[in-house]
Structure formats: structure tokens, C-alpha cells
CSV table of C-alpha atoms in Angstrom, one decimal:
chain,number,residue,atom,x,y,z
C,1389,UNK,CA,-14.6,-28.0,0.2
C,1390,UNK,CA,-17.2,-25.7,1.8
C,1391,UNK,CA,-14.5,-23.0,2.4
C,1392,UNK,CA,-13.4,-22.8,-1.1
C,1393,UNK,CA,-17.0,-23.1,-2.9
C,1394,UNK,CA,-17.5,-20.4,-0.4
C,1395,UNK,CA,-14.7,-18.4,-1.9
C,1396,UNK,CA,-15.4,-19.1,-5.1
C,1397,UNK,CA,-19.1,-17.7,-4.7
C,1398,UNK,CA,-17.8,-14.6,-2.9
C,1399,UNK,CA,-14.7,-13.7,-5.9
C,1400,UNK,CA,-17.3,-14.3,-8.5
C,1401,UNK,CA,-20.1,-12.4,-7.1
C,1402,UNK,CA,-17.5,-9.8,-6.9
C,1403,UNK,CA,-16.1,-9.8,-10.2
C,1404,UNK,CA,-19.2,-9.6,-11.5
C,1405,UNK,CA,-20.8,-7.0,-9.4
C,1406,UNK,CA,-17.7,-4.8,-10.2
C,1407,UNK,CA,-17.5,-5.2,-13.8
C,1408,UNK,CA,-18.8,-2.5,-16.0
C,1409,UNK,CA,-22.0,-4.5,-16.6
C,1410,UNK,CA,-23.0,-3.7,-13.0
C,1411,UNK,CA,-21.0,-1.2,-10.5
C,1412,UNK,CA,-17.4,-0.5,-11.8
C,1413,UNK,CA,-19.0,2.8,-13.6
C,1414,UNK,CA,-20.7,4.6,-10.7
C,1415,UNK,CA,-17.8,3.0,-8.4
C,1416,UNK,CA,-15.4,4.8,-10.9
C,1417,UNK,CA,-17.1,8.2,-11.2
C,1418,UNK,CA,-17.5,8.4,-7.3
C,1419,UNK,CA,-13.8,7.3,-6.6
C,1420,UNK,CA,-12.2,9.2,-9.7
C,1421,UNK,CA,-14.7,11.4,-11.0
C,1422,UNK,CA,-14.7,9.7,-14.3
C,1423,UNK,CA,-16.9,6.6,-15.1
C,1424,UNK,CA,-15.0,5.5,-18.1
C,1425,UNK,CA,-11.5,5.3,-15.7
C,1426,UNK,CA,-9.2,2.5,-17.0
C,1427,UNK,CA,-7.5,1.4,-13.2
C,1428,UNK,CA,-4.3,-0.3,-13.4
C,1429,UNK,CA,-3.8,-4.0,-12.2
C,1430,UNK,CA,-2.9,-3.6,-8.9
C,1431,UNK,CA,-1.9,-7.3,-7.7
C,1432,UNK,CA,-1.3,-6.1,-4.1
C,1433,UNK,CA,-4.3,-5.1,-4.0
C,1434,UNK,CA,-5.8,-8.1,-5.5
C,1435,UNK,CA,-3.7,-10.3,-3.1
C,1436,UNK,CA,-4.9,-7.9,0.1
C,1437,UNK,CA,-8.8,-9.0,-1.5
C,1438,UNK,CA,-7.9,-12.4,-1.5
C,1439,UNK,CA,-6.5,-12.3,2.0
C,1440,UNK,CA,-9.6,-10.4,3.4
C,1441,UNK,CA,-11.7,-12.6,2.0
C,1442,UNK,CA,-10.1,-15.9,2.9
C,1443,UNK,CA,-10.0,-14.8,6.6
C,1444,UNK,CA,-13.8,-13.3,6.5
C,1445,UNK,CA,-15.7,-16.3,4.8
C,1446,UNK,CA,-14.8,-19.0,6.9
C,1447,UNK,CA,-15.8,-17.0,10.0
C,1448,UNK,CA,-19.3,-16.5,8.3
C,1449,UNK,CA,-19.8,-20.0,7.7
C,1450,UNK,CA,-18.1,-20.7,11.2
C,1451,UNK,CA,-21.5,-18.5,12.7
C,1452,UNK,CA,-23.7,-20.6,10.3
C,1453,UNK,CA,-22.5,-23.9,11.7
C,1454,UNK,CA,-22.6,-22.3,15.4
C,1455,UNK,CA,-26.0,-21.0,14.6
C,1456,UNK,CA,-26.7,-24.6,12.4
C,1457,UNK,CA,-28.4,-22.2,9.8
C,1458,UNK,CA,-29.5,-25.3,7.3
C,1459,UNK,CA,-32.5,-23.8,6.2
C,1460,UNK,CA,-32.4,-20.8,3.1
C,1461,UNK,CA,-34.3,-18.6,5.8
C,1462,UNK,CA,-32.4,-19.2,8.8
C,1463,UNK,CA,-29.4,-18.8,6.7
C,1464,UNK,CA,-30.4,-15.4,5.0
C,1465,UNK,CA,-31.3,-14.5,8.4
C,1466,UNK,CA,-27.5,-14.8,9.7
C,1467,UNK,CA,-26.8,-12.9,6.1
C,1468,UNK,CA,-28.2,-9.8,7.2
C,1469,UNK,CA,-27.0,-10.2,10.6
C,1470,UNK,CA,-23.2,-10.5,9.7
C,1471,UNK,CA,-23.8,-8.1,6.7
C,1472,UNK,CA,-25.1,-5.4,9.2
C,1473,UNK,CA,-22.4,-5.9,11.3
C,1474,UNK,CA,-19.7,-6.0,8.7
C,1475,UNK,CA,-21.3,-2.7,7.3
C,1476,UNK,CA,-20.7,-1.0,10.9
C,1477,UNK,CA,-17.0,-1.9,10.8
C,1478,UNK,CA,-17.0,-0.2,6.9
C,1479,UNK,CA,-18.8,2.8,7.9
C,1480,UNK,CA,-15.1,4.8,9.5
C,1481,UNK,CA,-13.5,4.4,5.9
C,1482,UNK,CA,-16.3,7.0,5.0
C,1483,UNK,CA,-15.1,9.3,7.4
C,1484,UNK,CA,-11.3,8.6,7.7
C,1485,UNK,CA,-10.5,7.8,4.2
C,1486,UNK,CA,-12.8,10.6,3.0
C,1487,UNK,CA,-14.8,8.6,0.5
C,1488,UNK,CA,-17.7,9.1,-1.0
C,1489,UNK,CA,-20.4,7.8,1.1
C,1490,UNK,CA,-22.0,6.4,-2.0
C,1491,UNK,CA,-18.7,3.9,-2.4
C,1492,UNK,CA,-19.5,2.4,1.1
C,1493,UNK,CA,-23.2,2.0,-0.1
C,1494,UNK,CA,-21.7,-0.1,-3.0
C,1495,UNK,CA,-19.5,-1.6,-1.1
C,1496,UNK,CA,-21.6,-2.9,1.6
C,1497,UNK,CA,-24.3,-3.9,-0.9
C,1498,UNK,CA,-21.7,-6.0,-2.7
C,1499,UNK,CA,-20.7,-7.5,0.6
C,1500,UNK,CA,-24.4,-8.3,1.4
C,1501,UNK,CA,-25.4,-9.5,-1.6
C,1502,UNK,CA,-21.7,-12.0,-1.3
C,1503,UNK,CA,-23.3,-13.1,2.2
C,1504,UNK,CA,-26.4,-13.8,0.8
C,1505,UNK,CA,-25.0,-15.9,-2.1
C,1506,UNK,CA,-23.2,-17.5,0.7
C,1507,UNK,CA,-25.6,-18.6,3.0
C,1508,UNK,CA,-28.0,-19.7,0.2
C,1509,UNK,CA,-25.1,-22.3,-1.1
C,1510,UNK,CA,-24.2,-23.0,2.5
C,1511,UNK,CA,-28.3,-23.9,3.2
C,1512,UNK,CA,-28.6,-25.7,0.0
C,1513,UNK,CA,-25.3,-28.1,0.6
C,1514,UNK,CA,-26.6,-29.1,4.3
């Protein structure tokens, strides 16, 4: 159950944090040059998310029952760690893919504020 609450904190956080009440406007005029863009569903896409997502959460809370991170510090701790790593691995789709570097910021903030969430339920359930 830990894996899918996991999930479930890391789709929602991300649904929300790319809707147009948060980032999906400055994501949009970075990526497309227009804020108001109106993207088409792309379900491969949202399968490939899915995918990603179910492979990197249970790694993370893997590390925070290696690192038996039951306390909210301890756990935010391993948060930053793992989001400073898994910003390092973003950082070449900057220079390969030839994105805007202020897409990776969002990016990477989404993915540490998803870690965070994360690590604050995983602390609070142990």
C-alpha cells in the first residue's frame, strides 16, 4: 500500500502543479511560446509518466527504508538528496533536447516538491 499511496501523492502533486492554477502557463510559454497553448492528450505520453514514475517511487522509498528515514527530518533530508541527484540526471535534456533551461527549473522543482510530499507521508505512516 505504501507504493501506491506513494504514487498517488506523486500523480496528484503533479496534476496539480501542472495545471493552469500553478505551472502549465509558464511551462507552456517556455515550451511553445504561448501560455494560453491548448496541448493535445497524448496517452503515450501519459502512459511513459506513469511508467517513470512507477519505476522511480519505489526506489525512493526503497532508500528511505535502507536509510530507515521515520522521522519528517530525516526523511526530507533523503528528499533533497534524491532530488539533487535526480536533478543531475535532468540537467543533459537542457542541453541535448535544447530546452529552455527555465522548463528543467520547473521540472526539477516539481520533482522535488513530489519527493518531499513523499517522504513526509512515508515519515508520517512509520
Amino acid at each position: 500500500w505504501e507504493v501506491c499511496l506513494a504514487l498517488a501523492v506523486h500523480v496528484m502533486t503533479g496534476a496539480l502543479y501542472y495545471s493552469p492554477v500553478m505551472m502549465s502557463r509558464p511551462f507552456f510559454r517556455l515550451q511553445f511560446g504561448d501560455a494560453d497553448y491548448k496541448p493535445v492528450p497524448d496517452v503515450g505520453a501519459f502512459v511513459a509518466t506513469l511508467l517513470g514514475a512507477a519505476l522511480y517511487v519505489p526506489v525512493f522509498l526503497f532508500f528511505l527504508d535502507v536509510a530507515h528515514a521515520t522521522t519528517i527530518p530525516d526523511a526530507l533530508l533523503w528528499a533533497a538528496i534524491f532530488a539533487i541527484f535526480d536533478a543531475g540526471i535532468n540537467a543533459p535534456h537542457v542541453w541535448y533536447e535544447k530546452r529552455p533551461v527555465g522548463i528543467y527549473h520547473i521540472h526539477t522543482a516539481y520533482h522535488a516538491l513530489s519527493l518531499s510530499l513523499i517522504a513526509l507521508s512515508y515519515a508520517l505512516t512509520h
